[in-house]
Amino acid sequence: MSLAFLLPAGLAALAALVVPLLLHLARRYEQTPTDFAALRWLRQKPKPRHRIRFDEWPLLLLRLLLLALLALWLARPVLSGLDDTRPWTVAVPGVDAGLARASSDARARLHWLAPDFPSLDEPAPAGTPAIGSLLRQLDAELPTGVALTVIVPATLQGADAERPALSRAVTWQVVDGAMPASSARASPPPSLAIRHPAGDEHALRYLRAAARAWQPTGAPAVQIGTTDAPMPPPSQPLVWLAPGPVPTPVMQWISAGGVALLAHEATVDGIALSSMPWRDADGAPLVESAAHGRGRVMRFTRALRPDAMPALLDADFPRRLRALFDGPAVAPTRVLATDYAPTRGDATYPVAPRDLQPWLALLIAVLVLVERWMATRRTRSVAP
């Protein structure tokens, strides 16, 4: 345990300790001497002894202590070396708590590897924890030198794509057990908003068939209208089948966060459609795309006719069309525990010392109240 000061220059305030000393010394001269006649007949005037004397010394000591604490507060004291060095054992939810206790050190602190690291005495947290992120967080929060044991089942859920690299060696114990399956569900099919020129409906049959394949039961998730129909909300994908320049309101709708798929004959100025999210079996692009503001604009590279785009007749067309509007694929999170054991080599995280300023501030406030009470009581005692 060691005491340090983040701002040692604040100790210069200790020079103010001389102020209460001078004030208490000056109180000697508050008494006015009174002469009387008998002193005239004395042969020699007695010489009073001059010695330093402090009146109200408890009050003086309290004021000196207050100034000393204030100087320490200005110097920002911190205390290090009070960290708990007991080893830690964390168990992944799915491991039997009794088995985790039996396989850990008697001195170890037992916790679940879950957000906020609840005690192992509590029920196992629900849900799938982000194992890699939690291990990195725990490694950063534990003091250097604290041993860490992680008890895991044979198969892990919730692992990220990068094997954890920690600053300390970890005892990785694989035991019987199984984590709860991930509760992630497939995203619902998108509800397309299709806008086409009046009198031109030749491409609608393929888009209707794709929407019906997304939702075999019930009405297909598609809303069809002409180009003069109101724009859908930005959360709903748009298929714009009109040729020529895309109107400004549509481009503003895309910039606000919308996703639009344009016909081959549609044109956009100032946007380089350089990404190719869909290619045919020969590698030729079928759809090109680019970001625009907060949204995304895509365009077919061929006319929506079977002779120009044979993929319209493929059984895989509905899935490939839906993939254009779905979010990016989520990386697998299931991994064997033996393949996910942390490696050592990350930087060591220094543990922040304990700040004493709040405690000093509280002590100073209490002592100020005591000093005011003592000074007020002294004033009442000497009042006429």
CSV table of C-alpha atoms in Angstrom, one decimal, residues 73-256:
chain,number,residue,atom,x,y,z
A,73,TRP,CA,-7.1,17.6,-1.1
A,74,LEU,CA,-5.6,20.1,-3.5
A,75,ALA,CA,-2.6,17.7,-4.0
A,76,ARG,CA,-5.1,14.9,-5.2
A,77,PRO,CA,-3.9,12.0,-3.1
A,78,VAL,CA,-4.4,8.4,-4.4
A,79,LEU,CA,-3.8,5.1,-2.7
A,80,SER,CA,-2.6,2.0,-4.4
A,81,GLY,CA,-1.9,-1.5,-3.3
A,82,LEU,CA,-5.3,-2.2,-1.8
A,83,ASP,CA,-6.5,-4.5,-4.6
A,84,ASP,CA,-7.9,-7.9,-3.9
A,85,THR,CA,-5.4,-10.4,-5.2
A,86,ARG,CA,-7.6,-13.5,-4.7
A,87,PRO,CA,-7.9,-15.7,-7.8
A,88,TRP,CA,-11.0,-15.5,-10.0
A,89,THR,CA,-13.0,-18.4,-11.4
A,90,VAL,CA,-15.6,-17.7,-14.0
A,91,ALA,CA,-18.0,-20.2,-15.4
A,92,VAL,CA,-19.8,-19.9,-18.7
A,93,PRO,CA,-23.6,-20.3,-18.4
A,94,GLY,CA,-24.4,-23.9,-19.1
A,95,VAL,CA,-21.8,-25.3,-16.8
A,96,ASP,CA,-23.1,-26.8,-13.6
A,97,ALA,CA,-22.4,-24.4,-10.7
A,98,GLY,CA,-21.6,-27.3,-8.3
A,99,LEU,CA,-19.1,-28.7,-10.7
A,100,ALA,CA,-17.5,-25.2,-11.1
A,101,ARG,CA,-17.1,-24.9,-7.3
A,102,ALA,CA,-15.6,-28.4,-7.0
A,103,SER,CA,-13.0,-27.7,-9.6
A,104,SER,CA,-11.9,-24.3,-8.3
A,105,ASP,CA,-9.6,-23.1,-5.6
A,106,ALA,CA,-11.1,-22.6,-2.1
A,107,ARG,CA,-9.8,-19.0,-2.0
A,108,ALA,CA,-11.2,-18.1,-5.5
A,109,ARG,CA,-13.9,-15.7,-6.1
A,110,LEU,CA,-16.6,-17.5,-8.1
A,111,HIS,CA,-18.6,-15.7,-10.8
A,112,TRP,CA,-20.6,-16.3,-14.0
A,113,LEU,CA,-19.1,-15.2,-17.3
A,114,ALA,CA,-22.0,-12.9,-18.1
A,115,PRO,CA,-22.6,-9.1,-18.1
A,116,ASP,CA,-21.7,-7.6,-14.7
A,117,PHE,CA,-20.1,-10.9,-13.7
A,118,PRO,CA,-22.8,-12.1,-11.2
A,119,SER,CA,-21.9,-14.3,-8.3
A,120,LEU,CA,-22.0,-18.1,-8.9
A,121,ASP,CA,-24.4,-18.3,-6.0
A,122,GLU,CA,-27.0,-16.6,-8.2
A,123,PRO,CA,-29.0,-18.5,-10.9
A,124,ALA,CA,-27.3,-18.9,-14.2
A,125,PRO,CA,-28.0,-15.8,-16.4
A,126,ALA,CA,-30.3,-16.3,-19.3
A,127,GLY,CA,-29.3,-15.6,-22.9
A,128,THR,CA,-26.0,-16.1,-24.8
A,129,PRO,CA,-23.1,-14.0,-23.5
A,130,ALA,CA,-20.5,-12.5,-25.8
A,131,ILE,CA,-17.7,-14.7,-24.4
A,132,GLY,CA,-14.8,-13.0,-26.1
A,133,SER,CA,-15.8,-9.5,-25.2
A,134,LEU,CA,-16.5,-10.5,-21.6
A,135,LEU,CA,-13.1,-12.1,-21.2
A,136,ARG,CA,-11.3,-9.0,-22.6
A,137,GLN,CA,-13.3,-6.8,-20.2
A,138,LEU,CA,-12.5,-9.0,-17.2
A,139,ASP,CA,-8.8,-9.1,-18.1
A,140,ALA,CA,-8.8,-5.3,-18.2
A,141,GLU,CA,-10.5,-4.9,-14.9
A,142,LEU,CA,-8.6,-7.4,-12.8
A,143,PRO,CA,-5.3,-6.3,-11.1
A,144,THR,CA,-2.1,-7.6,-12.6
A,145,GLY,CA,-1.1,-10.9,-11.2
A,146,VAL,CA,-4.6,-12.2,-10.3
A,147,ALA,CA,-5.0,-15.7,-11.5
A,148,LEU,CA,-7.9,-16.4,-13.8
A,149,THR,CA,-9.7,-19.7,-14.4
A,150,VAL,CA,-12.4,-20.1,-17.0
A,151,ILE,CA,-14.7,-23.1,-16.9
A,152,VAL,CA,-16.4,-23.8,-20.2
A,153,PRO,CA,-18.6,-26.5,-21.8
A,154,ALA,CA,-17.3,-28.5,-24.8
A,155,THR,CA,-19.1,-26.2,-27.3
A,156,LEU,CA,-19.4,-22.4,-27.0
A,157,GLN,CA,-22.1,-20.2,-28.3
A,158,GLY,CA,-21.6,-16.4,-28.6
A,159,ALA,CA,-17.9,-16.5,-29.7
A,160,ASP,CA,-16.7,-13.8,-32.0
A,161,ALA,CA,-14.5,-14.2,-35.0
A,162,GLU,CA,-11.2,-13.4,-33.1
A,163,ARG,CA,-9.6,-15.7,-30.6
A,164,PRO,CA,-9.2,-13.7,-27.3
A,165,ALA,CA,-5.6,-12.5,-26.5
A,166,LEU,CA,-5.3,-11.6,-22.8
A,167,SER,CA,-2.6,-10.0,-20.7
A,168,ARG,CA,-2.4,-13.0,-18.3
A,169,ALA,CA,-2.2,-16.7,-18.5
A,170,VAL,CA,-5.7,-18.3,-18.2
A,171,THR,CA,-6.5,-21.8,-16.9
A,172,TRP,CA,-9.0,-23.0,-19.5
A,173,GLN,CA,-11.1,-26.0,-18.1
A,174,VAL,CA,-13.4,-27.8,-20.4
A,175,VAL,CA,-16.2,-29.7,-18.6
A,176,ASP,CA,-19.5,-31.4,-19.3
A,177,GLY,CA,-22.4,-29.1,-20.1
A,178,ALA,CA,-24.1,-27.2,-22.9
A,179,MET,CA,-24.8,-23.6,-23.4
A,180,PRO,CA,-28.4,-22.6,-24.3
A,181,ALA,CA,-29.0,-22.4,-28.0
A,182,SER,CA,-28.9,-19.0,-29.5
A,183,SER,CA,-32.3,-17.3,-29.6
A,184,ALA,CA,-31.6,-15.5,-32.9
A,185,ARG,CA,-34.5,-15.8,-35.3
A,186,ALA,CA,-34.6,-15.4,-39.1
A,187,SER,CA,-35.5,-11.9,-40.2
A,188,PRO,CA,-39.0,-11.4,-41.6
A,189,PRO,CA,-39.3,-11.1,-45.3
A,190,PRO,CA,-39.0,-7.5,-46.6
A,191,SER,CA,-42.1,-5.8,-47.8
A,192,LEU,CA,-41.3,-4.4,-51.2
A,193,ALA,CA,-42.7,-1.2,-52.5
A,194,ILE,CA,-42.7,-1.3,-56.4
A,195,ARG,CA,-43.2,1.8,-58.5
A,196,HIS,CA,-43.6,1.2,-62.3
A,197,PRO,CA,-44.6,3.4,-65.2
A,198,ALA,CA,-48.3,3.5,-66.0
A,199,GLY,CA,-49.1,0.8,-68.6
A,200,ASP,CA,-45.8,-1.0,-68.3
A,201,GLU,CA,-46.2,-4.1,-66.0
A,202,HIS,CA,-44.1,-6.7,-67.8
A,203,ALA,CA,-41.6,-7.0,-65.0
A,204,LEU,CA,-44.1,-7.2,-62.2
A,205,ARG,CA,-44.8,-10.9,-62.6
A,206,TYR,CA,-41.3,-11.9,-61.6
A,207,LEU,CA,-41.2,-9.6,-58.6
A,208,ARG,CA,-44.6,-10.9,-57.4
A,209,ALA,CA,-43.5,-14.5,-57.8
A,210,ALA,CA,-40.4,-13.8,-55.7
A,211,ALA,CA,-42.4,-12.0,-52.9
A,212,ARG,CA,-44.8,-15.0,-52.9
A,213,ALA,CA,-41.9,-17.4,-52.4
A,214,TRP,CA,-40.7,-15.4,-49.4
A,215,GLN,CA,-44.1,-15.8,-47.7
A,216,PRO,CA,-45.8,-19.0,-48.9
A,217,THR,CA,-48.8,-18.5,-46.6
A,218,GLY,CA,-50.8,-15.3,-46.6
A,219,ALA,CA,-50.6,-12.3,-48.9
A,220,PRO,CA,-47.2,-11.6,-50.6
A,221,ALA,CA,-45.1,-8.8,-49.0
A,222,VAL,CA,-45.3,-6.4,-51.9
A,223,GLN,CA,-47.0,-3.0,-52.5
A,224,ILE,CA,-47.4,-2.0,-56.1
A,225,GLY,CA,-48.1,1.5,-57.5
A,226,THR,CA,-47.2,3.8,-60.3
A,227,THR,CA,-44.4,6.4,-60.2
A,228,ASP,CA,-46.8,9.1,-59.0
A,229,ALA,CA,-47.8,7.1,-55.9
A,230,PRO,CA,-46.5,8.3,-52.5
A,231,MET,CA,-43.1,7.2,-51.4
A,232,PRO,CA,-42.9,4.4,-48.7
A,233,PRO,CA,-41.1,5.0,-45.4
A,234,PRO,CA,-37.3,4.7,-45.6
A,235,SER,CA,-37.4,1.4,-43.7
A,236,GLN,CA,-39.3,-0.3,-46.6
A,237,PRO,CA,-37.2,-1.3,-49.7
A,238,LEU,CA,-38.1,0.3,-53.0
A,239,VAL,CA,-38.0,-1.2,-56.5
A,240,TRP,CA,-38.1,1.7,-59.1
A,241,LEU,CA,-38.9,0.3,-62.6
A,242,ALA,CA,-39.2,3.7,-64.5
A,243,PRO,CA,-36.6,4.4,-67.1
A,244,GLY,CA,-34.6,7.6,-67.4
A,245,PRO,CA,-33.2,9.9,-64.7
A,246,VAL,CA,-34.4,9.1,-61.1
A,247,PRO,CA,-36.5,12.0,-59.8
A,248,THR,CA,-35.0,14.2,-57.1
A,249,PRO,CA,-37.5,13.2,-54.4
A,250,VAL,CA,-36.5,9.5,-54.9
A,251,MET,CA,-32.8,10.4,-54.5
A,252,GLN,CA,-33.6,12.4,-51.4
A,253,TRP,CA,-35.5,9.4,-50.0
A,254,ILE,CA,-32.5,7.2,-50.6
A,255,SER,CA,-30.2,9.7,-49.0
A,256,ALA,CA,-32.4,9.7,-45.9
